[in-house]
XYZ file of C-alpha atoms in Angstrom:
272
model
C -7.097 71.220 66.323
C -6.991 67.860 68.048
C -9.527 67.015 70.730
C -6.764 66.883 73.295
C -5.752 70.439 72.432
C -9.346 71.642 72.794
C -9.733 70.033 76.197
C -6.409 71.489 77.301
C -7.486 74.959 76.158
C -10.844 74.603 77.915
C -9.088 73.828 81.190
C -6.664 76.728 80.728
C -9.489 79.167 79.958
C -11.493 78.029 82.971
C -8.445 78.460 85.226
C -7.713 81.921 83.787
C -11.321 83.048 84.339
C -11.312 81.667 87.893
C -8.231 83.721 88.662
C -9.858 86.889 87.313
C -13.004 86.227 89.366
C -11.100 85.633 92.565
C -11.733 88.342 95.125
C -11.635 87.137 98.715
C -13.919 89.826 100.180
C -16.724 89.205 97.674
C -16.411 85.448 98.159
C -17.266 85.887 101.842
C -20.747 87.157 100.969
C -21.789 85.875 97.548
C -21.515 82.552 95.749
C -18.710 82.154 93.251
C -19.999 82.389 89.671
C -20.421 79.159 87.770
C -18.187 78.903 84.708
C -20.144 77.314 81.870
C -17.802 74.880 80.112
C -20.273 74.459 77.242
C -19.968 78.158 76.449
C -16.193 77.821 76.395
C -16.553 74.969 73.886
C -18.748 77.080 71.614
C -16.266 79.950 71.774
C -13.488 77.581 70.716
C -15.304 76.694 67.465
C -13.472 79.284 65.332
C -10.145 77.750 66.355
C -10.845 74.020 66.009
C -9.405 73.647 62.516
C -6.818 76.146 61.367
C -5.784 78.257 64.325
C -4.070 81.479 63.306
C -3.667 82.712 66.880
C -1.412 81.242 69.520
C -2.890 79.521 72.563
C -2.213 82.437 74.896
C -4.197 84.881 72.766
C -7.062 82.405 72.313
C -7.217 81.970 76.096
C -7.341 85.721 76.678
C -9.943 86.302 73.969
C -12.337 83.621 75.142
C -11.794 84.479 78.792
C -12.847 88.036 77.967
C -16.139 86.845 76.483
C -16.733 84.550 79.460
C -16.154 87.453 81.861
C -18.660 89.560 79.917
C -21.270 86.823 80.207
C -20.576 86.248 83.897
C -20.830 89.987 84.586
C -24.210 90.145 82.833
C -25.446 87.011 84.590
C -24.317 88.254 88.012
C -26.426 91.404 87.742
C -29.408 89.165 87.017
C -28.967 87.470 90.399
C -29.899 90.628 92.300
C -33.252 90.049 93.996
C -35.754 91.885 96.164
C -36.152 88.849 98.373
C -36.227 89.590 102.118
C -34.092 86.466 102.514
C -31.158 88.353 100.988
C -29.714 91.172 103.057
C -29.227 94.636 101.596
C -25.483 94.127 101.897
C -25.654 90.917 99.867
C -27.693 92.596 97.151
C -25.332 95.568 97.010
C -22.301 93.298 96.827
C -23.904 91.265 94.041
C -24.285 94.464 92.003
C -20.692 95.434 92.763
C -19.506 91.952 91.842
C -21.092 92.318 88.408
C -19.340 95.659 87.967
C -16.044 94.159 89.190
C -16.285 91.228 86.769
C -17.124 93.629 83.947
C -14.068 95.702 84.832
C -11.916 92.626 84.381
C -12.976 92.113 80.780
C -12.603 95.821 79.947
C -9.021 95.616 81.175
C -8.271 92.586 78.998
C -9.978 94.121 75.957
C -7.875 97.254 76.282
C -4.758 95.090 76.217
C -5.912 93.158 73.131
C -6.515 96.321 71.071
C -8.989 94.453 68.853
C -11.280 97.323 67.868
C -13.635 95.375 65.589
C -14.235 92.681 68.216
C -14.738 95.296 70.951
C -17.356 97.003 68.767
C -19.317 93.800 68.212
C -19.162 92.825 71.887
C -20.261 96.300 72.975
C -23.276 96.076 70.668
C -24.096 92.617 72.040
C -23.945 93.905 75.626
C -26.289 96.754 74.683
C -28.705 94.300 73.039
C -28.710 92.004 76.072
C -29.325 94.852 78.502
C -32.149 96.268 76.375
C -33.787 92.843 76.174
C -33.522 92.422 79.942
C -35.083 95.825 80.580
C -38.014 95.012 78.293
C -38.410 91.634 79.965
C -38.374 92.921 83.515
C -40.689 95.836 82.691
C -43.233 93.352 81.271
C -43.178 95.004 77.841
C -43.701 91.782 75.898
C -47.247 90.926 74.854
C -47.063 87.146 74.740
C -45.028 84.107 75.751
C -43.356 83.756 72.344
C -41.938 87.278 72.525
C -40.590 86.492 75.987
C -38.916 83.307 74.760
C -37.368 85.135 71.797
C -35.989 87.675 74.248
C -34.497 84.893 76.387
C -32.753 83.503 73.307
C -31.211 86.908 72.653
C -30.128 87.349 76.267
C -28.433 83.951 76.343
C -26.690 83.995 72.963
C -25.988 87.568 71.806
C -22.493 87.795 73.304
C -21.247 84.430 72.042
C -22.787 84.908 68.604
C -21.112 88.305 68.214
C -17.798 86.543 68.841
C -18.623 83.846 66.258
C -19.612 86.560 63.784
C -16.283 88.318 64.254
C -14.414 85.136 63.335
C -16.678 84.240 60.398
C -18.384 81.262 62.035
C -21.960 82.370 61.459
C -22.995 78.811 60.484
C -22.937 77.916 64.184
C -24.999 80.842 65.437
C -28.482 79.328 65.201
C -27.420 76.062 66.828
C -25.610 77.860 69.662
C -28.634 80.139 70.150
C -30.947 77.136 70.440
C -28.688 75.154 72.778
C -28.208 78.058 75.178
C -31.963 78.673 75.114
C -32.617 75.036 75.978
C -30.138 75.185 78.860
C -31.863 78.296 80.237
C -35.301 76.659 80.030
C -34.088 73.593 81.926
C -32.620 75.894 84.584
C -35.879 77.849 84.842
C -37.962 74.697 85.122
C -35.767 73.381 87.939
C -36.040 76.670 89.830
C -39.814 76.547 89.390
C -39.886 73.078 90.933
C -37.839 74.402 93.858
C -40.265 77.279 94.371
C -37.682 79.925 93.415
C -39.066 83.022 91.667
C -36.562 83.933 88.952
C -36.616 87.281 87.102
C -38.298 85.533 84.138
C -41.393 84.325 85.982
C -43.185 87.665 86.589
C -43.083 88.396 82.841
C -44.484 84.975 82.036
C -47.098 85.463 84.721
C -48.270 88.682 83.037
C -48.273 87.150 79.538
C -50.237 84.090 80.669
C -52.851 86.361 82.220
C -53.815 87.435 78.669
C -54.143 91.115 79.473
C -56.076 90.609 82.696
C -54.747 91.649 86.076
C -52.000 89.113 86.714
C -52.344 87.140 89.943
C -49.530 87.179 92.518
C -46.852 84.642 91.683
C -47.442 82.540 94.813
C -50.949 81.674 93.597
C -49.947 81.088 89.996
C -50.367 77.398 89.281
C -46.985 75.728 89.025
C -48.411 73.181 86.621
C -49.425 75.868 84.126
C -45.922 77.343 83.996
C -44.452 73.857 83.969
C -46.409 73.007 80.812
C -45.102 76.167 79.141
C -41.498 75.248 79.905
C -41.979 71.612 78.910
C -43.562 72.544 75.586
C -40.736 74.905 74.655
C -38.102 72.428 75.843
C -39.514 69.767 73.519
C -39.666 72.172 70.565
C -36.087 73.260 71.209
C -34.868 69.656 71.438
C -36.491 68.896 68.093
C -34.877 71.891 66.403
C -31.443 70.978 67.752
C -31.842 67.356 66.637
C -32.798 68.461 63.116
C -29.806 70.793 62.887
C -27.503 67.987 64.002
C -28.912 65.678 61.322
C -28.397 68.204 58.538
C -25.617 67.650 56.021
C -23.947 70.914 56.979
C -23.470 69.859 60.593
C -19.886 69.048 61.493
C -20.058 68.391 65.212
C -16.353 68.166 65.863
C -15.576 68.083 69.554
C -18.866 69.658 70.740
C -21.141 66.890 69.511
C -20.772 64.926 72.736
C -21.841 67.943 74.790
C -24.921 68.501 72.636
C -25.947 64.837 72.822
C -25.501 64.932 76.598
C -27.823 67.941 76.839
C -30.444 66.219 74.672
C -30.190 63.113 76.833
C -30.717 65.188 79.993
C -33.923 66.632 78.559
C -35.313 63.322 77.285
C -37.527 62.780 80.383
C -39.556 65.858 79.368
C -41.075 63.837 76.540
C -42.600 61.464 79.074
C -43.715 64.284 81.392
C -45.475 66.090 78.559
C -47.244 62.921 77.448
C -48.447 62.212 80.987
C -49.710 65.761 81.596
C -51.196 66.161 78.135
């Protein structure tokens, strides 16, 4: 598939998803979900060479996976913060259910049983990982980071598996993990307590009574994120240099992400 075709499909998928997410009442109270264009690019990988499906079916398939991810991500935005009203929290939960309902409707129309099975298993895996994370069941930071990788990539990688593109799974898993770490580090700098931080707080306490998050040193968590960001960047760079890597139209996106995270090398050197 030519680059122009890929970019055209990306735009069409984004527009289709936006239409499915449009609900005027919800938009009055909660922020519109962000549509990750990088994820759309990764989902297009099975169709970049010989495309057996027509554009309309590709758009519907990928839009379904994007709606699944957005539904899962929306539920994660529910907080116990007093800044958010009960109504806002309830509507955020309902929004996640509404978005999920949209992809169930599309899946039922596609009648692709094998894909539905894989996606259902991925959803189950993500939800189980989130429960373990939020219940502080992981014993150390590495287990938490492995869980984050699963949460971020399970849905997309099930789609790639269905279409026989397993060679991309590890790279996609690492890129999505890196994106999540950058997001978490930015929220930390802003003083926002994300659902991930309490688990990290407990793990960093090494079995002792974990201190309240407000008194947890920001620098300590910052070093954890920076260290994992650097390791992830290195792994992605090595995969891109391997002979089996055929970047196609996503190479520019990957290089852009690596460029965005380059300053972390300097930060780590200064703090170390």
